[in-house]
CSV table of C-alpha atoms in Angstrom, one decimal:
chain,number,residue,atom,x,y,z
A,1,UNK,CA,31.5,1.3,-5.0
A,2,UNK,CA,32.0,0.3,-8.5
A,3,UNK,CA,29.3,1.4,-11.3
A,4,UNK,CA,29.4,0.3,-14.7
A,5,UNK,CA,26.9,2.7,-17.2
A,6,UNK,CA,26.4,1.7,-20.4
A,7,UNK,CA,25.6,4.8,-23.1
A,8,UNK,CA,28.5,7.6,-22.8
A,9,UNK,CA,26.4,9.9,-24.5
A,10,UNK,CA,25.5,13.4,-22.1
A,11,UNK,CA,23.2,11.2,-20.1
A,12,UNK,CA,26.2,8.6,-19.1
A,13,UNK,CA,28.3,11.1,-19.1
A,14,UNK,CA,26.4,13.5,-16.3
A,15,UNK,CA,26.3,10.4,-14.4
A,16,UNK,CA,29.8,9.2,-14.3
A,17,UNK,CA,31.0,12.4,-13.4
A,18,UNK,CA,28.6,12.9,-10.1
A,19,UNK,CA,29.8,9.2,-9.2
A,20,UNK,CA,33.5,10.0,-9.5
A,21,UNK,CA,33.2,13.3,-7.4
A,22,UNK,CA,31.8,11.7,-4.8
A,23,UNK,CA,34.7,8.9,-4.7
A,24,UNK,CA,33.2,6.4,-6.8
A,25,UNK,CA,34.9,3.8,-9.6
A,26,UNK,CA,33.0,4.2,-12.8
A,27,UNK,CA,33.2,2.4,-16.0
A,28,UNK,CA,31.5,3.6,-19.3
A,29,UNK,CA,30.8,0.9,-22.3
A,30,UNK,CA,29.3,2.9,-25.6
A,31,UNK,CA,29.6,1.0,-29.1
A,32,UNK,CA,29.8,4.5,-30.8
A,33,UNK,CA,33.3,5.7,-31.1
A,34,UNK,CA,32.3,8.8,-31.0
A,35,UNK,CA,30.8,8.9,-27.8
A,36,UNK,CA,33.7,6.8,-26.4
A,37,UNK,CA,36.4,9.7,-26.0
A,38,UNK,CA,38.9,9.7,-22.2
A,39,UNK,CA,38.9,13.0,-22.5
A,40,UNK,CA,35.1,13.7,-21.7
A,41,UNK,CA,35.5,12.1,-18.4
A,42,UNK,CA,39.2,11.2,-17.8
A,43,UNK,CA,38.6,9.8,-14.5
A,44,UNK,CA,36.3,7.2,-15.6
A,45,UNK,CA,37.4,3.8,-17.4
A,46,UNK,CA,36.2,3.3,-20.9
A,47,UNK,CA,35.4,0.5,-22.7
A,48,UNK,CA,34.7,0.3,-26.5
A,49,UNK,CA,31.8,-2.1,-26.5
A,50,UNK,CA,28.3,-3.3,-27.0
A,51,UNK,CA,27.2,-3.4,-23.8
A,52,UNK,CA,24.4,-6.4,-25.1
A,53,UNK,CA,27.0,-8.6,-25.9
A,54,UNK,CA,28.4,-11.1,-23.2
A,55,UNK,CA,31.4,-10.6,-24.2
A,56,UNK,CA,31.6,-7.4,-23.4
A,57,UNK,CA,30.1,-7.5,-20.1
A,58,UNK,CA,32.7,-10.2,-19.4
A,59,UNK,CA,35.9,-7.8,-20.1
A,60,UNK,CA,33.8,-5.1,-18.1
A,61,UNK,CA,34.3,-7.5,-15.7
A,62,UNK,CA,30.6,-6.6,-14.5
A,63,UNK,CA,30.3,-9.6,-11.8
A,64,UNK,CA,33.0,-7.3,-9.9
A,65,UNK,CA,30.6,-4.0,-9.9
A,66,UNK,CA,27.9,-3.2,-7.2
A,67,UNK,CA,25.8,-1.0,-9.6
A,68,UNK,CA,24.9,-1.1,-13.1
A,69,UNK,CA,23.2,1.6,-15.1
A,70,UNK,CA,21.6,0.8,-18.2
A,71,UNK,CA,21.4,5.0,-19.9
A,72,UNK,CA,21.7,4.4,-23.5
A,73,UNK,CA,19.1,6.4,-25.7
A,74,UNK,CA,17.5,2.3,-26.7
A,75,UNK,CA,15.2,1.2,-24.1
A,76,UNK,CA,15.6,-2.3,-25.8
A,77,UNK,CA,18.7,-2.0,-25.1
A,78,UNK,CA,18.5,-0.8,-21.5
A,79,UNK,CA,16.5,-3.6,-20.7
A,80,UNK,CA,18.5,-6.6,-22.5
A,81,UNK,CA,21.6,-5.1,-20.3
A,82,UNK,CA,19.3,-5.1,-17.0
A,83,UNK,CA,18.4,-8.3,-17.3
A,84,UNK,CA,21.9,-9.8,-18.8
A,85,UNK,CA,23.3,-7.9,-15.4
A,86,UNK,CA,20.8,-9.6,-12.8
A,87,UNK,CA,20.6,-13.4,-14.1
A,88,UNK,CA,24.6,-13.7,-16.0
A,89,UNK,CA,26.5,-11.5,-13.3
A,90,UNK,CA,23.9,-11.6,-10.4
A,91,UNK,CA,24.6,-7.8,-9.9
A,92,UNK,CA,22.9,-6.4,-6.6
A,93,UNK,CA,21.7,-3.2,-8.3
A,94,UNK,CA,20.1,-2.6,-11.6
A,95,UNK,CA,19.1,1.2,-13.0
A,96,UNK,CA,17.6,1.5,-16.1
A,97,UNK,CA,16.7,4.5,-18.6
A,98,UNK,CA,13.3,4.8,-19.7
A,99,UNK,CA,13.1,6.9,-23.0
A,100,UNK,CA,9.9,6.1,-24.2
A,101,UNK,CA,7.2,6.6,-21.3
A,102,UNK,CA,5.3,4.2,-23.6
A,103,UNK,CA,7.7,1.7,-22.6
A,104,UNK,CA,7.3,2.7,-18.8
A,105,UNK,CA,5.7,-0.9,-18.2
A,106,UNK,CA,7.9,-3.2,-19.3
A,107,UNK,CA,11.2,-1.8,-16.5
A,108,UNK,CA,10.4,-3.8,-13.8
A,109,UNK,CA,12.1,-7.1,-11.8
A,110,UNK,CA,10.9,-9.5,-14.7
A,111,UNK,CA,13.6,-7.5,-16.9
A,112,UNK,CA,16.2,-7.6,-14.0
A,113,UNK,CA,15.4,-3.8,-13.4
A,114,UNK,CA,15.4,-2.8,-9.4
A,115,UNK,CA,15.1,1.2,-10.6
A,116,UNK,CA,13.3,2.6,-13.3
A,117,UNK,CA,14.1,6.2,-14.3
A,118,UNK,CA,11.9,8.2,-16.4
A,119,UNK,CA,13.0,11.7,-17.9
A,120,UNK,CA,9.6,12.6,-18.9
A,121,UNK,CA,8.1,11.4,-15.5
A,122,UNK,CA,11.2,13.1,-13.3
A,123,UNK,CA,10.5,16.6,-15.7
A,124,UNK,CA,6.3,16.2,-14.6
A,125,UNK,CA,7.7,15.6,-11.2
A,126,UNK,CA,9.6,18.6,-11.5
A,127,UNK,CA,6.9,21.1,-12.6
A,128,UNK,CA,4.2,19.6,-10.4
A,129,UNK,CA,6.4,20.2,-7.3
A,130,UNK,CA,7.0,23.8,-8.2
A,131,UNK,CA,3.2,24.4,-8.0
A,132,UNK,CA,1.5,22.4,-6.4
A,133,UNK,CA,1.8,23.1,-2.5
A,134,UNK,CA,0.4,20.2,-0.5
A,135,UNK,CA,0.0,17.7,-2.9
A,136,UNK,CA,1.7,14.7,-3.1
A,137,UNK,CA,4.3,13.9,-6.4
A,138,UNK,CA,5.5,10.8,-7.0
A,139,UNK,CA,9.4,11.4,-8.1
A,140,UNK,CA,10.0,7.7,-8.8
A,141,UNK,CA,9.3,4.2,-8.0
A,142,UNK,CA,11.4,1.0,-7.2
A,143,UNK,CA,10.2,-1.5,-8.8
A,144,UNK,CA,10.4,-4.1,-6.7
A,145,UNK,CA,8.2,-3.7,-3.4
A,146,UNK,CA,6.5,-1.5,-4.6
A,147,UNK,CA,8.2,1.2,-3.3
A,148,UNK,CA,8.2,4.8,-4.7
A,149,UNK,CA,9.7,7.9,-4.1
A,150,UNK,CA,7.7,11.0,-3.1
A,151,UNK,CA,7.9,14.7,-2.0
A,152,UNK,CA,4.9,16.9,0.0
A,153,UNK,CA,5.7,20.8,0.4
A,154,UNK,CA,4.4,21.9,3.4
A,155,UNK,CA,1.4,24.3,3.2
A,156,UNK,CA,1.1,26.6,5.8
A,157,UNK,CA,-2.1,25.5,6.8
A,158,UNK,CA,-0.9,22.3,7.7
A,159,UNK,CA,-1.7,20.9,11.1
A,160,UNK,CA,2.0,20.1,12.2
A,161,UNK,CA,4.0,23.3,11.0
A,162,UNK,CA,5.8,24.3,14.3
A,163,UNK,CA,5.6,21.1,15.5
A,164,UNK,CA,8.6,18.3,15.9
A,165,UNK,CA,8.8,15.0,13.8
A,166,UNK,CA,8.0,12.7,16.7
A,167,UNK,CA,4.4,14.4,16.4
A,168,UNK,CA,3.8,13.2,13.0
A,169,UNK,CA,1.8,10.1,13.2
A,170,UNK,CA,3.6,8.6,9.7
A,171,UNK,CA,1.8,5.8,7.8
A,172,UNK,CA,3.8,2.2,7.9
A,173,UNK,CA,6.4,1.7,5.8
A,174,UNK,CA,7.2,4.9,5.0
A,175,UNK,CA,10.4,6.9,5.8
A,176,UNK,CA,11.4,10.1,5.8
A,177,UNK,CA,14.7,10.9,3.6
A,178,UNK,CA,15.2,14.5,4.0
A,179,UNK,CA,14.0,17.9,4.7
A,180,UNK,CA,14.9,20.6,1.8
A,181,UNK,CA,14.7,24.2,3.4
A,182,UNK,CA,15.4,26.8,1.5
A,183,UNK,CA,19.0,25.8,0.5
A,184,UNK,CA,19.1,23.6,3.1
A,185,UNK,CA,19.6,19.8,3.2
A,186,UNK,CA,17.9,18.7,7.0
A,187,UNK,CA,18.6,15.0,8.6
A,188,UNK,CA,15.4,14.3,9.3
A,189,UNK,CA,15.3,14.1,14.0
A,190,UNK,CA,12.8,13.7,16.0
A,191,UNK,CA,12.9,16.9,17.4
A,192,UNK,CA,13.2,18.9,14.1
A,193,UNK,CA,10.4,21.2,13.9
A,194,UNK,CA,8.3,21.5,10.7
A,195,UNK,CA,8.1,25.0,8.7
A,196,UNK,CA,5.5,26.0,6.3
A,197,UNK,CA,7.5,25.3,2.4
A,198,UNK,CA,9.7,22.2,3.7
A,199,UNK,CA,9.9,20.0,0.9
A,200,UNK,CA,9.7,15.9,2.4
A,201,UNK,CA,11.2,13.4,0.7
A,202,UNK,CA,9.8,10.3,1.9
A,203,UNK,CA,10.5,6.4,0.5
A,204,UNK,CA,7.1,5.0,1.3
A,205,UNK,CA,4.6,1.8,0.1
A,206,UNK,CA,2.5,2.7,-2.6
A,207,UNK,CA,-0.8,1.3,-0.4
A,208,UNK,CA,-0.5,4.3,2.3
A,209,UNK,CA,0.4,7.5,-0.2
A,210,UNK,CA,-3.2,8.8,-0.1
A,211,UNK,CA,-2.6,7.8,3.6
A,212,UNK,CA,0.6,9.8,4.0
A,213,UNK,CA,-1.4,12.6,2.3
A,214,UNK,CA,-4.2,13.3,4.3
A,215,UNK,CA,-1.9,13.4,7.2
A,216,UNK,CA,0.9,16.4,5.9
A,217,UNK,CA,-2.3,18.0,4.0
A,218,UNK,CA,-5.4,17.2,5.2
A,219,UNK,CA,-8.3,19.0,3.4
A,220,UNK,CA,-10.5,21.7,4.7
A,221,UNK,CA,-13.4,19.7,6.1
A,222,UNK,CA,-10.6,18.2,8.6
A,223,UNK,CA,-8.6,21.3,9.1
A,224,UNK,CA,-12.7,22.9,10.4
């Protein structure tokens, strides 16, 4: 797969180098020359650019790339790059940067923007998961379809604790990702049986999350 970022800074850095170890081609565009340095991430290609400009996109050659990430530290300029990506290059995937949570509202498809990250958002995330057992979080959404991304830690009072997936009468459209155990990463099977403190990762509509909630962590009135 080939991914273009635009913003080398530790952000677009971090990225590139996960892509790379897992056998991707990555290029980074920053405008700052001091951001723009081989060394940081001499696997990558580099381009000294403004990644707003058409003509720089052009010598990215960004038509050719499957992915491109918008994770400069300007959401005005995360957006202008989303959308240049989707209606100049038709890319298939957008990813933008969200700085300013203030801002959250404007990252979606009329922007050319398929996924929206926020830092602020993915940091509540984060904290909420670490303490709040049985509750649903909302990690991120896709913003087109509606979709989101969302993880329920099992409480031991749950109904289906000991029981295998099949059992689990899941809402429509929704699909579960992964099991976290421990330090475990689970493929989700039919037959896996549920423990008390699995974290599920599920991809799900945002019309059945209180759906998908009462049925991993239903309250006390229909646990009696």
């Amino acid at each position: 797969m080939r991914v273009v970022i635009a913003g080398a800074g530790s952000v677009g850095r971090s990225i590139a180098r996960e892509l790379l170890g897992n056998g991707h081609q990555v290029l980074l565009i920053d405008k700052d020359a001091d951001d723009v340095q081989a060394s940081r991430v001499p696997e990558a290609s580099w381009l000294l650019a403004d990644a707003c400009e058409l003509a720089a996109l052009e010598e990215a050659r960004l038509e050719e790339s499957d992915v491109c990430v918008a994770a400069t530290g300007d959401d005005k300029a995360n957006l202008v790059l989303s959308l240049l990506a989707k209606t100049e290059f038709g890319v298939p995937r957008t990813v933008a940067r969200v700085n300013n949570p203030k801002n959250e509202w404007m990252f979606d498809e009329s922007w050319g923007v398929d996924v929206a990250v926020s830092t602020p958002r993915l940091m509540t995330a984060l904290i909420e998961e670490a303490v709040s057992i049985g509750d649903l979080v909302r990690i991120f959404e896709f913003q087109q379809g509606r979709a989101s991304m969302v993880e329920i830690t099992l409480d031991e009072r749950t109904p289906w604790v000991g029981k295998p997936l099949r059992e689990v009468p899941l809402p429509r459209e929704t699909v579960l990702t992964a099991i976290l155990r421990g330090e475990r990463v689970i493929t989700p099977s039919p037959d896996e049986p549920l423990e008390a403190g699995d974290e599920l990762l599920f991809v799900t509509h945002g019309d059945v999350e209180q759906e998908l909630q009462d049925v991993l962590a239903p309250d006390e009135d229909a646990r009696s």
